[in-house]
Coordinates of C-alpha atoms in Angstrom, one line a residue:
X1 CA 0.0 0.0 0.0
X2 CA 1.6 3.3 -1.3
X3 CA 2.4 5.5 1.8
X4 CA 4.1 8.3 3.2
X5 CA 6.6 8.3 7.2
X6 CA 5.3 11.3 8.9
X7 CA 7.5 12.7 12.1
X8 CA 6.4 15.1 14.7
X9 CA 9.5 16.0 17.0
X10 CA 8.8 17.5 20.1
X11 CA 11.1 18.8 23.4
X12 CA 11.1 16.1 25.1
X13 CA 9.2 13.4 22.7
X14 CA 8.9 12.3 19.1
X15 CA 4.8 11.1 17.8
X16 CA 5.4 9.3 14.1
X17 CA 2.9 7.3 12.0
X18 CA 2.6 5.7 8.4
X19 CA 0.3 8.0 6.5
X20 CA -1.8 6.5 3.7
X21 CA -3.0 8.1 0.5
X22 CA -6.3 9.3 2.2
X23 CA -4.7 10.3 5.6
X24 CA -5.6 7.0 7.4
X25 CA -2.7 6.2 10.0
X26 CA -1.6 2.5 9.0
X27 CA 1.5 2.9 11.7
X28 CA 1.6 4.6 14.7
X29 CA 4.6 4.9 17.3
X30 CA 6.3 7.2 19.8
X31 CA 9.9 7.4 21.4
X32 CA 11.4 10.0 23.3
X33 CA 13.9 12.3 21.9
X34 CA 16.8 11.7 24.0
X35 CA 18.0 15.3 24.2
X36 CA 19.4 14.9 27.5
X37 CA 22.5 13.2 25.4
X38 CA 23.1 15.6 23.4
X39 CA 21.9 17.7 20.0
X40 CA 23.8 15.4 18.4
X41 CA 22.1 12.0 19.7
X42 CA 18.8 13.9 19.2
X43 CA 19.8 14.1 15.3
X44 CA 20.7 10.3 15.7
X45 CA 17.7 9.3 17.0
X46 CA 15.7 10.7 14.4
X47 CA 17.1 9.2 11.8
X48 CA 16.9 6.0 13.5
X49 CA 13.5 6.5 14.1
X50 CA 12.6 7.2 10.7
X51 CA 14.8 4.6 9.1
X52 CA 13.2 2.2 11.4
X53 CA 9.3 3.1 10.3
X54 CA 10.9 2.7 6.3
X55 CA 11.4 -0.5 7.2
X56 CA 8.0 -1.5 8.8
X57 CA 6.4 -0.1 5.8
X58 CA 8.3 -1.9 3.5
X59 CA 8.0 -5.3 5.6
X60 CA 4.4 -5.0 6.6
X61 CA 2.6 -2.6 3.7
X62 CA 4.0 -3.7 0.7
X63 CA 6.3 -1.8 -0.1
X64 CA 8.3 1.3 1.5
X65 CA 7.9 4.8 1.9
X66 CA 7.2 6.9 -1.1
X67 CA 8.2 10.3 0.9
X68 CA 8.5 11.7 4.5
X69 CA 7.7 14.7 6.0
X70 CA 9.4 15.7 9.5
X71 CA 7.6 18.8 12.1
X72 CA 10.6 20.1 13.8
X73 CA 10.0 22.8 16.9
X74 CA 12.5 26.4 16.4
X75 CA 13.7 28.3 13.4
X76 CA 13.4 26.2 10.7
X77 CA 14.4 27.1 6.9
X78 CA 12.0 25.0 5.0
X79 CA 13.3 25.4 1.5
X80 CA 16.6 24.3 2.3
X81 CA 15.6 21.6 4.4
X82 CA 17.7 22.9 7.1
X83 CA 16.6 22.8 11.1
X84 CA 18.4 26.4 12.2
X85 CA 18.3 26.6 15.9
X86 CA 16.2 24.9 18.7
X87 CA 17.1 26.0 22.5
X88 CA 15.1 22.5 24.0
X89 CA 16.9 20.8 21.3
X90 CA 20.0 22.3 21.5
X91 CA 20.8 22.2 18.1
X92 CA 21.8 25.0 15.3
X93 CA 22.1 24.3 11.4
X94 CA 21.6 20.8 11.0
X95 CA 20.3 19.9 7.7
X96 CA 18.1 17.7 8.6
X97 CA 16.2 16.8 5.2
X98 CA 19.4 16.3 3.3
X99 CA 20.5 13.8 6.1
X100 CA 17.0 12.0 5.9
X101 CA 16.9 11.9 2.6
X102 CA 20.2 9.6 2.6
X103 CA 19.4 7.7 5.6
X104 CA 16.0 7.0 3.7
X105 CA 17.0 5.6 0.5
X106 CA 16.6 9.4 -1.5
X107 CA 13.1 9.2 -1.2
X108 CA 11.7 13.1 -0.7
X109 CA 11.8 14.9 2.5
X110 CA 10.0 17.8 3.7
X111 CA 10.7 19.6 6.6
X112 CA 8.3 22.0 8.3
X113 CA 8.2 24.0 11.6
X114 CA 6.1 22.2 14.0
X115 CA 3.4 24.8 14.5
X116 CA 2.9 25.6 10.7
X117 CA 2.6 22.0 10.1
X118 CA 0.2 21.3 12.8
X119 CA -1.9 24.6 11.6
X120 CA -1.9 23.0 8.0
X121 CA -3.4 19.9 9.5
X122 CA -5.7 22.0 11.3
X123 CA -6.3 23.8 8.5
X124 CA -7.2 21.1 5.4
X125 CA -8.5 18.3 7.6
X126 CA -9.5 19.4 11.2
X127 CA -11.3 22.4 12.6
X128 CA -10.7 24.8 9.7
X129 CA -11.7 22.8 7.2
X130 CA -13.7 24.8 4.4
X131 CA -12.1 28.4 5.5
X132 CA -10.5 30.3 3.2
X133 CA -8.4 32.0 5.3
X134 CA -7.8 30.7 9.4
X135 CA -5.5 32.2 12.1
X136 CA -4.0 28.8 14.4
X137 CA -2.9 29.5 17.8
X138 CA -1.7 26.6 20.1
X139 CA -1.5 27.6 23.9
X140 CA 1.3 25.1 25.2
X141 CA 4.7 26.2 27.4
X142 CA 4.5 29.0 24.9
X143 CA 2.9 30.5 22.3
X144 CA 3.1 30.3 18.7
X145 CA 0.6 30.5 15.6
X146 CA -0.2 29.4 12.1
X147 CA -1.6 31.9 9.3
X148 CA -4.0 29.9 6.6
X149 CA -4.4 31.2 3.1
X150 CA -6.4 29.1 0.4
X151 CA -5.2 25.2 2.1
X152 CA -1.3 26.7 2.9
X153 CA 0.3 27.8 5.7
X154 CA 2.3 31.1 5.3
X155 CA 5.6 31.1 6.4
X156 CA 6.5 34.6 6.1
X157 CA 9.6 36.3 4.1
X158 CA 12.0 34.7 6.8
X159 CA 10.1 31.5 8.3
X160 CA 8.5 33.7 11.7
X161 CA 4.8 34.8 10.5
X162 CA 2.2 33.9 13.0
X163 CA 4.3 34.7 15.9
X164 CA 1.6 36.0 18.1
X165 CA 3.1 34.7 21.8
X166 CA 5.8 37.9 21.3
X167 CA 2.8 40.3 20.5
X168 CA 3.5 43.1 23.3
X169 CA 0.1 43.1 25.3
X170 CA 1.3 44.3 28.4
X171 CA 4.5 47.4 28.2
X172 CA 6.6 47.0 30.9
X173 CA 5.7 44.2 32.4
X174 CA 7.2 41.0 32.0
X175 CA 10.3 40.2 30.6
X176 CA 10.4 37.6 28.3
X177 CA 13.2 35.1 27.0
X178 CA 13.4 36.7 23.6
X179 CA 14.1 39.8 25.0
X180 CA 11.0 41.8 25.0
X181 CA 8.5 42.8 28.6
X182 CA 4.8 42.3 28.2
X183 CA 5.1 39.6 25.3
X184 CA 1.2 37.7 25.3
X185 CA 3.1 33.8 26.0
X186 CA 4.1 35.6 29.0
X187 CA 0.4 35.9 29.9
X188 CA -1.6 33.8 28.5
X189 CA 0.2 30.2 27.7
X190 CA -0.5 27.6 29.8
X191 CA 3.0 27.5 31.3
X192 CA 2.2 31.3 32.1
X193 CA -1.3 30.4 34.0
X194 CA 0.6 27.7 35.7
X195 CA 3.2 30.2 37.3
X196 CA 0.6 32.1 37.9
X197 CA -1.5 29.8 39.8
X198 CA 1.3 28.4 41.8
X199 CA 1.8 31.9 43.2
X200 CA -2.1 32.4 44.0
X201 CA -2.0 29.4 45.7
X202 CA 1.8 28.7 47.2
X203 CA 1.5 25.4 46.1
X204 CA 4.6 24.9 43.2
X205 CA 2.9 21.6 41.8
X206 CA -0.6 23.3 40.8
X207 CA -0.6 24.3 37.2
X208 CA -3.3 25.8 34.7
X209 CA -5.3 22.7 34.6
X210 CA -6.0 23.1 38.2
X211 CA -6.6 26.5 38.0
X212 CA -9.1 25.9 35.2
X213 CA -11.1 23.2 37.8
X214 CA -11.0 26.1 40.4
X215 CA -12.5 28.1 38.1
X216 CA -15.5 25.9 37.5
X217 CA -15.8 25.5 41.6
X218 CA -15.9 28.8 41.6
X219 CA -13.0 30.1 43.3
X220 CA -12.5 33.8 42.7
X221 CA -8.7 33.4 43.1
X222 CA -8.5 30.9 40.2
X223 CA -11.2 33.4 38.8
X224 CA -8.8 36.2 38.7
X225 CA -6.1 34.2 37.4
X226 CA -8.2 33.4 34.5
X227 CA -9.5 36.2 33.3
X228 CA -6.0 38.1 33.3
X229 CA -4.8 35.2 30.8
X230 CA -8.2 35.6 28.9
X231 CA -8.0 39.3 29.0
X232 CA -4.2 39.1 27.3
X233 CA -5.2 36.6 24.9
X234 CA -7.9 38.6 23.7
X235 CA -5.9 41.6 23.3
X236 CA -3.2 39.4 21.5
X237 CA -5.6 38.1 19.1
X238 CA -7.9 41.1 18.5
X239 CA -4.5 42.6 17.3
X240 CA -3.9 39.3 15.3
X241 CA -7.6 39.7 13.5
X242 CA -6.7 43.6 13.3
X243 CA -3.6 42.6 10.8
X244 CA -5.4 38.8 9.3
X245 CA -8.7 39.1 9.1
X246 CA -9.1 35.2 9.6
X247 CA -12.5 33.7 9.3
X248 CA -11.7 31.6 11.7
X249 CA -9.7 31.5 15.1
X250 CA -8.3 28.0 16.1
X251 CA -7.3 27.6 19.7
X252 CA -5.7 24.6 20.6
X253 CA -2.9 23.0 23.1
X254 CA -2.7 22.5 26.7
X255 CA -4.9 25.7 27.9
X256 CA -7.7 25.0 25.2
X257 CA -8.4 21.2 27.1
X258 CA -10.7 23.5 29.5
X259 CA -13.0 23.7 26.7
X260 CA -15.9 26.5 27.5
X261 CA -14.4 27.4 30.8
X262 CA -11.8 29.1 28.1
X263 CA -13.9 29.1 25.3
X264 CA -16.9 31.2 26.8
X265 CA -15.0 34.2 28.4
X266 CA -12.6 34.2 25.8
X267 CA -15.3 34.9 22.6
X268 CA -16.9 37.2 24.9
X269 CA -13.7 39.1 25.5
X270 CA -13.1 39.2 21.5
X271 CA -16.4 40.6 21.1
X272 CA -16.4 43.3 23.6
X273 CA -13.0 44.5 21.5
X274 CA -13.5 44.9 18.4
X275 CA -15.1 47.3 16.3
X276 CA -15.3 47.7 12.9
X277 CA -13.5 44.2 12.6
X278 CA -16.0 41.1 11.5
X279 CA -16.4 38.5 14.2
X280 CA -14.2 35.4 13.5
X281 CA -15.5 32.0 14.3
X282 CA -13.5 30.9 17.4
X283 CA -13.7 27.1 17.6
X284 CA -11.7 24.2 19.4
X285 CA -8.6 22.7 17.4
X286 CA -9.9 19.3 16.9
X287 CA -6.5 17.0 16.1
X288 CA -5.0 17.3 19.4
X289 CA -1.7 16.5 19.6
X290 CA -1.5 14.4 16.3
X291 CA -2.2 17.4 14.6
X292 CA 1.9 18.0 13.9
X293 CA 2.3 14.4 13.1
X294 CA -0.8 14.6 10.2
X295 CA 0.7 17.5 9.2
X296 CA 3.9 15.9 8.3
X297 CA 2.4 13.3 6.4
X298 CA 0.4 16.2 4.4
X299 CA 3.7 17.6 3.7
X300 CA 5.1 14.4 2.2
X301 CA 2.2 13.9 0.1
X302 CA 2.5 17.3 -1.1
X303 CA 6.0 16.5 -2.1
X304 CA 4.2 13.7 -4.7
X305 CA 1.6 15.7 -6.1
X306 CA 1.3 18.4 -8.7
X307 CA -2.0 20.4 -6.9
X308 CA -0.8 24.0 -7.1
X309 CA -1.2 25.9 -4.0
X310 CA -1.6 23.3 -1.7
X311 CA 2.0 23.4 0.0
X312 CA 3.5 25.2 3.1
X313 CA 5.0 27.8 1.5
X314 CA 8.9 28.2 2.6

């Protein structure tokens, strides 16, 4: 059965699958990423990994891979393949789809940026399917976004569009790793409500999923907590719609498993902000975290098929 390796690689984990010609998942595995060895056993292990699901196709489907497609977290330089720099990776420059591409027999590789390439997932086969244009924001340890035009993601001029976690919502407040104060991932990612939470309470362990159930008990310190994330992310994204004009808003990661208790408060928050701006549908990502592992695989069947305009542009 013709099919494609799809690899998501993560911080700490990596979530791969053999994708068919209609998306079904005929292979599904996960292994960790090893980094506390080193950027250079991380690169290992990769390859490993995906030289090890070539095989499995070709054993068990038939016959192997026709391409792969590989979501990578950092700067990434998708039209030459290369992975630039990842601080939980610790790597810099590593050509990544030139080394795959060997390790694989010269079958084609695409390489993506894990956030685009769960957006275009998002985007063509999950909770923005049938909009034109769709605005992608996953709320995980930070904050990052994915801009959909016509079934691609755009990358922007030099691989950072959708950046929305360093949108300054908050001047002079505070600072953020990338050098900035006030940046919205400093507000409103779930890492963020965690810290925040932790203080409220004094208890280092709680984090933004507990805050959420205080929340729905009804306790006005998790209350507060909440509504100061929902209050940034609202600004951040009213500023996003400002610039995009999406006609639909996808929320997903960690902070978006509260479901309405984020959901409710946040539309409302959008609403009461804008004003000459149209309303965006703000809806639920619905892959989850497959969603950077089916976008690989969409990547590697673009890489076989001649359907203009249907590519992550680099």
């Amino acid at each position: 059965m013709r099919h494609v390796i799809a690899l998501d690689v993560g911080g700490t984990g990596m979530k791969a699958a053999l994708v068919g010609a209609s998306g079904e998942l005929l292979h599904q595995a996960r292994r960790a990423t090893g980094r506390e060895r080193g950027p250079d056993a991380v690169v290992e292990g990769i390859l490993d990994f995906a030289a090890e699901l070539h095989a499995y196709g070709a054993e068990h489907l038939g016959e192997p891979a026709s391409a792969a497609g590989v979501a990578v977290p950092g700067i990434v330089d998708a039209e030459q393949g290369v992975a630039v720099y990842a601080a939980n990776l610790g790597w810099r420059d590593v050509p990544l789809r030139d080394l795959l591409t060997e390790r694989l027999g010269g079958i084609p590789v695409a390489l993506g940026h894990d956030v685009r390439t769960g957006g275009l997932a998002e985007g063509r086969i999950g909770a923005g399917q049938g909009a034109d244009r769709f605005f992608f924001v996953p709320l995980g340890t930070g904050i990052a976004g994915a801009v959909g035009i016509g079934g691609r993601v755009e990358a922007g001029a030099h691989g950072f569009a959708g950046e929305i976690g360093h949108i300054v919502v908050r001047p002079g407040g505070t600072p953020c790793p990338c050098g900035q104060v006030g940046c919205l991932e400093r507000y409103a990612s779930a890492s963020a409500v965690s810290e925040a939470w932790a203080a409220a309470t004094g208890d280092p362990e709680a984090d933004a999923a507990d805050c959420a159930k205080a929340v729905e008990s009804g306790d006005p310190r998790a209350q507060t907590v909440w509504q100061n994330a929902v209050d940034a992310l609202a600004d951040g994204l009213v500023t996003a719609l400002t610039l995009l004009d999406p006609s639909t808003l996808i929320i997903g990661g960690g902070l978006a498993e509260a479901g309405e208790t984020l959901f409710t408060p946040l539309r409302d928050a959008i609403r009461q902000r804008i004003t000459f701006q149209k309303l965006p549908s703000v809806v639920p990502a619905a892959l989850g975290d497959t969603a950077g592992c089916l976008g690989a695989g969409l990547l590697a069947w673009d890489l076989l098929t001649t359907t203009d305009g249907m590519e992550v542009t680099p």
